[in-house]
Amino acid sequence: MPRCATMGRAELVSALGDEQGSRGLRQRLLAAPSAASSAALVGGLAQCVSSFRPDRHALLVDAVLSLHWRSFQRPLPSMPAVVLQFVEELVSAAPAFLRQCISALTHSFLPTLAALLRGCPMGTDFVFESLRTTFPHKRRDAHAHVTFLRHCLAVLRYSPALLKRVVGLLVARMVELDVEIALQQRHLEEAEGEEDDEPIFEVDLGDSVQDELAKMRKNADKLDGMMALMFEFIAETCGQRRSAELPDGTGDAERLLHALLVAFHESLLYTHKCRCVQFLLFFACSFSPTFTDAFLGLLLRQVVNEQIHSEARIASAAYAASFLARASFVPLPAGALYLLCYKHAALLAPEAAEAREATGALVGRLIGGALNPLKFCQEAVLIEFERLGLVPACTAIVAANEGTAVGSRDCRGGQNRLDDFFPFDPLLLKVSSGYVQPLYQVWTPSPARCHAERESEKSALSESLASDASEVVGRSLQGMSLTPAGHTPIDDMEALMQRRFAEQGQLLLQY
């Protein structure tokens, strides 16, 4: 066969016509002595793409796409353009090669991929499939996850049509990490709670606990890095909308919010006690009141929809309440009791007298209704709400409820207890927290003067638990995050385990 640089179109077509000739072309391409000779052969192949067949030339196409062009002693600046021309001609003449080309180019030649999608818009399906199937396994390290996510976001800049599906994929994978961290923390807490085990078992448990702590730290680093990149992407996209003052309903920011809402509904809403990933939507809502309205509208539609499962409706109510309580960029809300606990400072201001009276009347009708919601509130939240004095009848209702018993078990014999779920508990991951902190309202107890004014009007429940209520509420609403300020639950757990191991070691020495 003639040398690559001197092969004409007729010779190339002839070589492509049989299996042996195709194999020879592939070998010549892989063994090319210089970038110039490789470019000459690829340029010639670009003129013969009508002769390519998927069953015969897949390996040859793979060789073109997998060559390391910069490994030549004399790199050819025009080489990327030569490859781009070949790929464009190939997928135009033989669309069956589209999946193969996209899979090879997704994480390397983004401009080439963009040109490919311009020529063949239907290729976005193959791009997404390539991203989905090559997503790093959860056991890979933080660098692999963060790098892959960065590539995914880069792909979105070239193919905005993939936004909803790629955001959904990224959120779903981050939710998996979030849930795994929660399960690991739960297992550690259960291990700490075992008080009746034999001493020798406690000592053997040490290695597994330390391993679990190490895994939990690694997962937290992965999630933190991925969320930080997503926060940057959201800030860049939504910040452009704010600076350009675009009308609502247009632009990339609205499309991103829609993608986040879809991902929230599909991956987050039905996931119990996900602690971190929902802050992506929290952060996005801070860029526009219309974004906040869209999020709350979705939640409230879920709450009143009798066609969906009751757990989803309860979760929607919890998300709405927690969001309104925590988002400092949201105007004064009214309706939920612990929301009012958070907004007590604004309600007690002299200029809020009219709003306070209107809110008190509405809440009074709510808590005095037949459903008796105060009976089913957590005690700490109930006491804090009573202290506000917003509804005069609150004390009488609480006193009446103290004499009413509620079954402690359900019809199947399980415990009928209140399960606290505050979706927007503090997010204090090392990096990600910096994006949320300026927008976040932390818990502060109600003013001491409010306590003094109502000291003689407390219910028996408030009298018995008054000294601990604010602390309990603060601990409940602040302490469920992965990394509270100043320390982490992982560090607390590790220190506790070390103390327990030391105690058990002393017991063993006594024997």
XYZ file of C-alpha atoms in Angstrom:
511
model
C 0.000 0.000 0.000
C 1.315 3.502 -0.782
C 2.434 5.852 1.915
C -0.289 7.688 3.849
C 0.672 11.146 2.627
C 0.420 10.173 -1.037
C -2.804 8.146 -0.932
C -5.518 9.597 -3.122
C -9.250 9.428 -2.628
C -9.654 6.443 -4.965
C -7.027 4.466 -3.075
C -8.626 5.260 0.269
C -12.087 4.257 -0.961
C -10.634 1.002 -2.246
C -8.918 0.324 1.081
C -12.110 1.078 2.992
C -13.980 -1.401 0.828
C -12.597 -4.501 2.502
C -11.777 -5.513 6.054
C -8.073 -6.047 5.445
C -7.674 -2.607 3.875
C -9.467 -0.950 6.810
C -7.180 -2.757 9.230
C -4.175 -1.528 7.281
C -5.377 2.081 7.413
C -5.833 1.838 11.163
C -2.333 0.436 11.619
C -0.838 3.190 9.458
C -2.667 5.819 11.477
C -1.496 4.457 14.815
C 2.090 4.052 13.572
C 2.321 7.415 11.810
C 5.812 8.895 12.358
C 4.657 12.520 12.508
C 1.622 14.675 13.142
C 1.729 15.860 9.538
C 1.403 12.349 8.121
C -1.432 11.553 10.539
C -3.212 14.767 9.580
C -2.814 13.925 5.894
C -4.435 10.533 6.372
C -7.272 11.893 8.540
C -7.888 14.652 6.002
C -8.078 12.067 3.246
C -10.488 9.923 5.249
C -12.734 12.973 5.745
C -13.268 13.004 1.973
C -14.321 9.342 1.948
C -16.840 9.238 4.808
C -19.581 7.949 2.503
C -17.663 4.664 2.392
C -17.652 4.201 6.189
C -19.785 1.413 7.691
C -20.339 0.926 11.461
C -19.773 -2.829 11.308
C -16.449 -2.479 9.480
C -14.862 0.845 10.383
C -15.665 1.383 14.080
C -12.082 0.589 15.111
C -10.689 2.950 12.499
C -12.907 5.787 13.743
C -11.885 4.991 17.304
C -8.227 5.268 16.273
C -8.824 8.739 14.846
C -10.573 9.898 18.014
C -8.130 8.353 20.480
C -4.808 9.560 19.042
C -2.709 11.642 21.457
C -1.849 14.481 19.093
C 0.480 16.308 21.458
C 2.734 13.277 21.882
C 4.402 13.994 18.527
C 7.788 15.696 18.616
C 6.419 18.398 16.305
C 2.740 19.017 17.138
C 0.625 20.330 14.299
C -1.459 23.405 15.275
C -4.066 22.594 12.639
C -4.608 19.040 13.915
C -7.779 19.811 15.963
C -9.341 21.412 12.899
C -8.526 18.308 10.850
C -10.189 16.042 13.422
C -13.172 18.379 13.650
C -13.634 18.278 9.887
C -13.467 14.478 9.887
C -16.035 14.124 12.689
C -18.460 16.607 11.147
C -18.268 14.927 7.747
C -18.576 11.467 9.267
C -21.723 12.040 11.342
C -23.357 13.922 8.480
C -22.785 11.045 6.059
C -23.160 8.178 8.559
C -25.229 9.142 11.654
C -24.710 5.645 13.030
C -21.273 6.821 14.239
C -22.795 9.626 16.320
C -22.843 7.749 19.624
C -19.251 6.590 19.223
C -18.010 10.086 18.408
C -19.858 11.703 21.283
C -18.662 9.132 23.813
C -15.069 9.775 22.764
C -15.334 13.559 22.732
C -17.531 14.263 25.753
C -14.671 14.804 28.205
C -11.901 16.023 25.897
C -12.736 18.069 22.801
C -15.604 20.277 23.932
C -15.436 22.672 20.954
C -15.531 19.651 18.662
C -18.498 18.312 20.589
C -20.260 21.669 20.272
C -19.741 21.698 16.505
C -20.954 18.122 16.350
C -24.169 19.003 18.177
C -24.755 22.000 15.941
C -24.622 19.723 12.942
C -26.638 16.949 14.584
C -28.870 18.320 17.401
C -30.351 14.892 18.116
C -26.950 13.890 19.463
C -27.817 15.411 22.843
C -29.433 12.103 23.806
C -26.142 10.321 23.285
C -24.252 13.017 25.202
C -26.486 12.568 28.229
C -26.235 8.794 28.020
C -22.456 9.090 27.937
C -22.473 11.328 31.030
C -24.849 9.023 32.865
C -22.941 5.828 32.172
C -19.502 7.292 32.913
C -20.451 9.035 36.178
C -17.818 8.104 38.803
C -18.754 5.364 41.225
C -19.506 6.613 44.713
C -16.343 4.901 45.985
C -14.142 7.145 43.836
C -12.390 10.015 45.596
C -13.513 13.632 45.834
C -11.187 14.747 43.022
C -12.827 12.353 40.545
C -16.328 13.524 41.462
C -15.498 17.228 41.386
C -13.609 16.944 38.095
C -16.450 15.035 36.468
C -19.017 17.558 37.680
C -16.886 20.396 36.309
C -16.849 18.680 32.909
C -20.626 18.221 33.042
C -21.146 21.916 33.684
C -18.750 22.729 30.840
C -20.828 20.550 28.523
C -23.911 22.579 29.485
C -22.264 25.733 28.186
C -22.033 24.124 24.760
C -25.360 22.304 24.890
C -27.991 24.210 26.945
C -30.648 21.740 25.790
C -29.164 19.233 28.241
C -29.653 21.510 31.257
C -32.686 19.831 32.825
C -31.424 16.288 32.408
C -27.856 16.981 33.503
C -28.942 18.991 36.557
C -31.318 16.163 37.452
C -28.482 13.643 37.137
C -26.099 15.705 39.264
C -28.696 16.366 41.971
C -29.676 12.689 42.099
C -26.053 11.606 42.583
C -25.464 14.249 45.251
C -28.614 13.109 47.050
C -27.199 9.574 47.103
C -24.072 10.887 48.822
C -26.161 12.993 51.200
C -28.260 10.001 52.219
C -25.213 7.790 52.649
C -23.668 10.351 54.997
C -26.896 10.464 57.028
C -26.984 6.668 57.250
C -23.345 6.547 58.326
C -24.001 9.104 61.035
C -27.036 7.142 62.181
C -25.005 3.932 62.415
C -22.360 5.711 64.451
C -24.993 7.100 66.807
C -26.494 3.636 67.220
C -23.061 2.205 67.973
C -22.525 4.918 70.585
C -25.900 4.123 72.131
C -25.137 0.474 72.813
C -24.525 0.483 76.573
C -25.011 -3.192 77.430
C -22.452 -4.848 75.132
C -19.659 -6.968 76.529
C -16.389 -5.062 77.066
C -14.445 -7.210 74.606
C -17.029 -6.408 71.925
C -16.609 -2.684 72.569
C -12.869 -2.950 71.978
C -13.334 -4.889 68.729
C -15.861 -2.320 67.583
C -13.188 0.361 67.515
C -11.716 -0.456 64.136
C -15.075 -0.544 62.392
C -16.121 2.756 63.984
C -12.891 4.434 62.929
C -13.318 3.086 59.401
C -16.867 4.389 59.298
C -15.714 7.798 60.498
C -13.082 7.915 57.766
C -15.628 6.967 55.097
C -18.017 9.595 56.389
C -15.343 12.278 56.175
C -14.511 11.307 52.590
C -18.160 11.413 51.562
C -18.571 14.807 53.215
C -15.572 16.124 51.254
C -17.048 14.802 47.999
C -20.422 16.386 48.655
C -18.886 19.660 49.795
C -16.758 19.982 46.664
C -19.613 19.103 44.325
C -22.039 21.500 45.998
C -19.482 24.314 45.925
C -19.176 23.908 42.150
C -22.951 23.895 41.794
C -23.214 27.055 43.905
C -20.693 28.743 41.608
C -22.651 27.636 38.551
C -25.924 28.925 40.032
C -24.333 32.230 41.038
C -22.850 32.707 37.578
C -26.099 31.880 35.779
C -28.498 33.752 38.060
C -26.082 36.634 38.607
C -26.099 37.355 34.886
C -29.874 37.632 35.025
C -29.723 40.091 37.911
C -27.065 42.268 36.278
C -28.900 42.322 32.955
C -32.283 43.006 34.607
C -34.035 40.653 32.241
C -37.818 40.317 32.496
C -39.124 37.380 34.476
C -39.675 34.179 32.567
C -36.788 34.616 30.128
C -33.142 33.667 30.124
C -30.835 30.972 31.424
C -31.615 31.678 35.091
C -35.281 30.735 34.684
C -34.327 27.558 32.851
C -31.888 26.670 35.606
C -34.501 27.251 38.308
C -36.968 25.070 36.421
C -34.334 22.332 36.195
C -33.677 22.587 39.943
C -37.405 22.429 40.721
C -37.810 19.319 38.578
C -34.782 17.718 40.255
C -36.159 18.657 43.685
C -39.504 17.032 42.933
C -37.936 13.878 41.507
C -35.000 13.312 43.855
C -35.334 15.379 47.030
C -38.964 15.648 48.039
C -39.403 11.918 48.509
C -36.019 11.372 50.171
C -36.312 11.324 53.952
C -34.127 13.764 55.854
C -31.812 14.849 53.077
C -29.729 17.526 54.783
C -27.585 19.368 52.267
C -28.540 19.204 48.599
C -31.776 21.196 49.008
C -29.652 24.274 49.712
C -28.937 24.504 45.988
C -32.561 25.539 45.504
C -32.441 27.703 48.633
C -29.485 29.586 47.138
C -31.093 29.921 43.699
C -34.281 31.380 45.188
C -32.288 34.215 46.754
C -31.684 35.789 43.336
C -35.301 36.731 42.612
C -38.650 36.916 44.447
C -40.222 35.144 41.478
C -37.930 32.190 42.113
C -39.094 32.053 45.726
C -42.719 32.210 44.608
C -42.138 29.366 42.154
C -40.586 27.145 44.836
C -43.279 27.850 47.414
C -45.967 27.443 44.762
C -44.682 23.957 43.998
C -44.654 23.033 47.684
C -48.134 24.378 48.403
C -49.584 22.594 45.383
C -48.155 19.394 46.802
C -49.605 20.116 50.243
C -53.188 20.533 48.992
C -53.029 17.735 46.413
C -55.044 14.843 47.808
C -53.941 12.563 44.968
C -50.384 12.144 46.252
C -49.087 10.211 49.240
C -49.545 11.806 52.643
C -45.819 11.575 53.379
C -45.069 13.715 50.330
C -47.615 16.288 51.478
C -46.108 16.355 54.970
C -42.609 16.723 53.531
C -43.794 19.583 51.316
C -45.236 21.379 54.336
C -41.981 20.861 56.229
C -39.936 22.239 53.345
C -42.178 25.288 53.022
C -42.116 26.033 56.750
C -38.380 25.495 57.120
C -37.626 27.574 54.029
C -39.705 30.524 55.223
C -38.167 30.374 58.675
C -34.575 30.176 57.498
C -34.481 32.376 54.386
C -33.510 35.880 55.472
C -34.363 37.181 51.993
C -38.058 36.232 52.327
C -40.519 38.883 53.670
C -42.288 38.332 56.981
C -44.442 35.201 56.628
C -47.448 34.180 58.678
C -49.133 30.854 59.248
C -46.855 28.270 60.802
C -46.169 28.437 64.540
C -42.443 27.998 64.558
C -42.175 30.492 61.718
C -43.606 33.022 64.132
C -41.041 31.972 66.719
C -38.323 32.881 64.254
C -39.943 36.175 63.280
C -40.728 37.305 66.836
C -38.363 40.297 66.682
C -40.159 41.736 63.658
C -43.589 41.085 65.166
C -42.723 42.815 68.441
C -41.469 45.981 66.735
C -43.763 49.027 67.244
C -44.203 49.545 63.525
C -45.509 45.963 63.191
C -48.504 46.482 65.505
C -51.057 46.253 62.719
C -49.442 43.178 61.208
C -49.184 41.623 64.685
C -52.910 42.024 65.334
C -53.879 40.665 61.923
C -51.499 37.734 62.267
C -52.708 36.985 65.789
C -56.327 36.892 64.632
C -55.551 34.516 61.780
C -53.407 32.220 63.905
C -56.020 32.276 66.674
C -58.612 30.912 64.270
C -56.163 28.249 63.154
C -55.127 26.923 66.556
C -58.657 27.145 67.944
C -60.105 24.971 65.192
C -61.398 21.437 65.444
C -58.070 19.923 64.362
C -56.384 21.333 67.499
C -52.874 21.616 65.984
C -51.260 22.651 69.282
C -51.872 19.161 70.622
C -49.570 17.724 68.002
C -46.729 20.248 68.103
C -43.395 19.474 69.673
C -43.305 20.734 73.241
C -40.286 23.004 72.802
C -41.778 24.770 69.780
C -45.156 25.027 71.507
C -43.672 26.621 74.628
C -41.659 29.120 72.620
C -44.756 30.089 70.642
C -46.792 30.527 73.813
C -44.154 32.875 75.201
C -44.622 35.261 72.295
C -48.120 36.155 73.475
C -49.309 36.591 69.928
C -52.545 34.662 70.569
C -54.092 35.298 74.019
C -56.102 32.077 73.874
C -52.967 29.986 73.417
C -52.408 29.406 77.143
C -55.979 28.196 77.677
C -55.731 25.804 74.736
C -52.425 24.387 75.985
C -53.868 23.928 79.485
C -56.888 22.104 78.093
C -54.688 19.876 75.973
C -52.664 18.825 78.996
C -55.660 16.843 80.192
C -56.211 15.126 76.861
C -54.380 11.906 76.102
C -53.246 10.857 72.652
C -52.575 7.230 71.831
C -48.870 6.455 72.092
C -49.023 3.648 69.548
C -50.553 3.276 66.122
C -52.887 0.523 64.947
C -49.915 -1.757 64.152
C -48.355 -1.352 67.584
C -45.601 1.039 66.512
C -44.720 4.153 68.464
C -46.879 7.145 67.560
C -44.291 9.855 68.071
C -43.629 13.203 66.447
C -40.735 13.067 63.998
C -38.872 16.342 63.712
C -37.960 17.229 60.139
C -36.426 20.610 59.431
C -35.079 20.392 55.864
C -33.119 23.636 56.007
C -31.149 23.007 59.174
C -27.786 24.787 59.195
C -25.469 23.853 56.352
C -21.938 24.329 57.612
C -19.876 22.258 55.225
C -16.470 23.873 55.061
C -16.755 25.381 51.583
C -20.449 25.284 50.738
C -21.544 27.105 53.875
C -19.956 30.311 52.638
C -22.558 30.598 49.884
C -25.540 30.120 52.209
C -24.482 31.926 55.385
C -25.235 35.506 54.203
C -28.778 34.427 53.285
C -29.474 32.333 56.357
C -31.370 33.191 59.532
C -30.000 31.463 62.610
C -31.971 30.620 65.720
C -32.061 33.122 68.606
C -34.294 32.711 71.679
C -37.180 35.081 72.275
C -36.385 38.276 74.280
C -36.138 38.049 78.055
C -38.604 40.908 78.469
C -41.227 38.882 76.667
C -40.659 36.074 79.171
C -40.989 38.419 82.136
C -44.209 40.003 80.922
C -45.897 36.629 80.635
C -44.374 34.933 83.687
C -47.744 34.810 85.468
C -49.654 33.589 82.433
C -47.722 30.436 81.575
C -49.395 27.085 81.262
C -48.293 24.218 83.467
C -46.301 22.783 80.573
C -44.380 26.033 80.138
C -43.750 26.263 83.891
C -42.284 22.756 84.000
C -40.028 23.149 80.953
C -39.466 26.906 80.810
C -35.764 26.795 81.597
C -34.992 24.383 78.787
C -37.407 25.295 75.987
C -35.300 27.811 74.110
C -32.240 25.623 74.457
C -34.169 22.604 73.185
C -35.585 24.528 70.237
C -32.185 25.909 69.370
C -30.556 22.502 69.637
C -33.298 20.885 67.599
C -33.263 23.494 64.869
C -29.529 24.210 64.839
C -27.865 20.943 65.710
C -28.978 18.614 62.957
C -26.477 19.769 60.360
C -23.498 17.764 59.241
C -20.913 20.206 60.552
C -22.137 22.679 63.232
C -20.055 25.779 63.883
C -16.722 25.219 65.571
C -16.763 21.435 65.458
C -18.314 18.527 63.648
C -20.549 15.688 64.864
C -17.897 13.411 63.424
C -15.316 14.923 65.777
C -17.744 14.695 68.714
C -18.489 11.077 67.906
C -14.806 10.263 67.566
C -13.968 11.863 70.907
C -16.854 10.057 72.594
C -15.795 6.736 71.135
C -12.230 7.268 72.311
C -13.448 7.990 75.845
C -15.600 4.862 75.798
C -12.715 2.730 74.537
C -10.514 4.097 77.309
C -13.169 3.296 79.925
C -13.620 -0.218 78.586
C -9.854 -0.666 78.537
C -9.722 0.184 82.249
C -12.454 -2.395 82.896
C -10.457 -5.039 81.045
C -7.363 -4.221 83.107
C -9.391 -4.721 86.299
C -10.229 -8.252 85.181
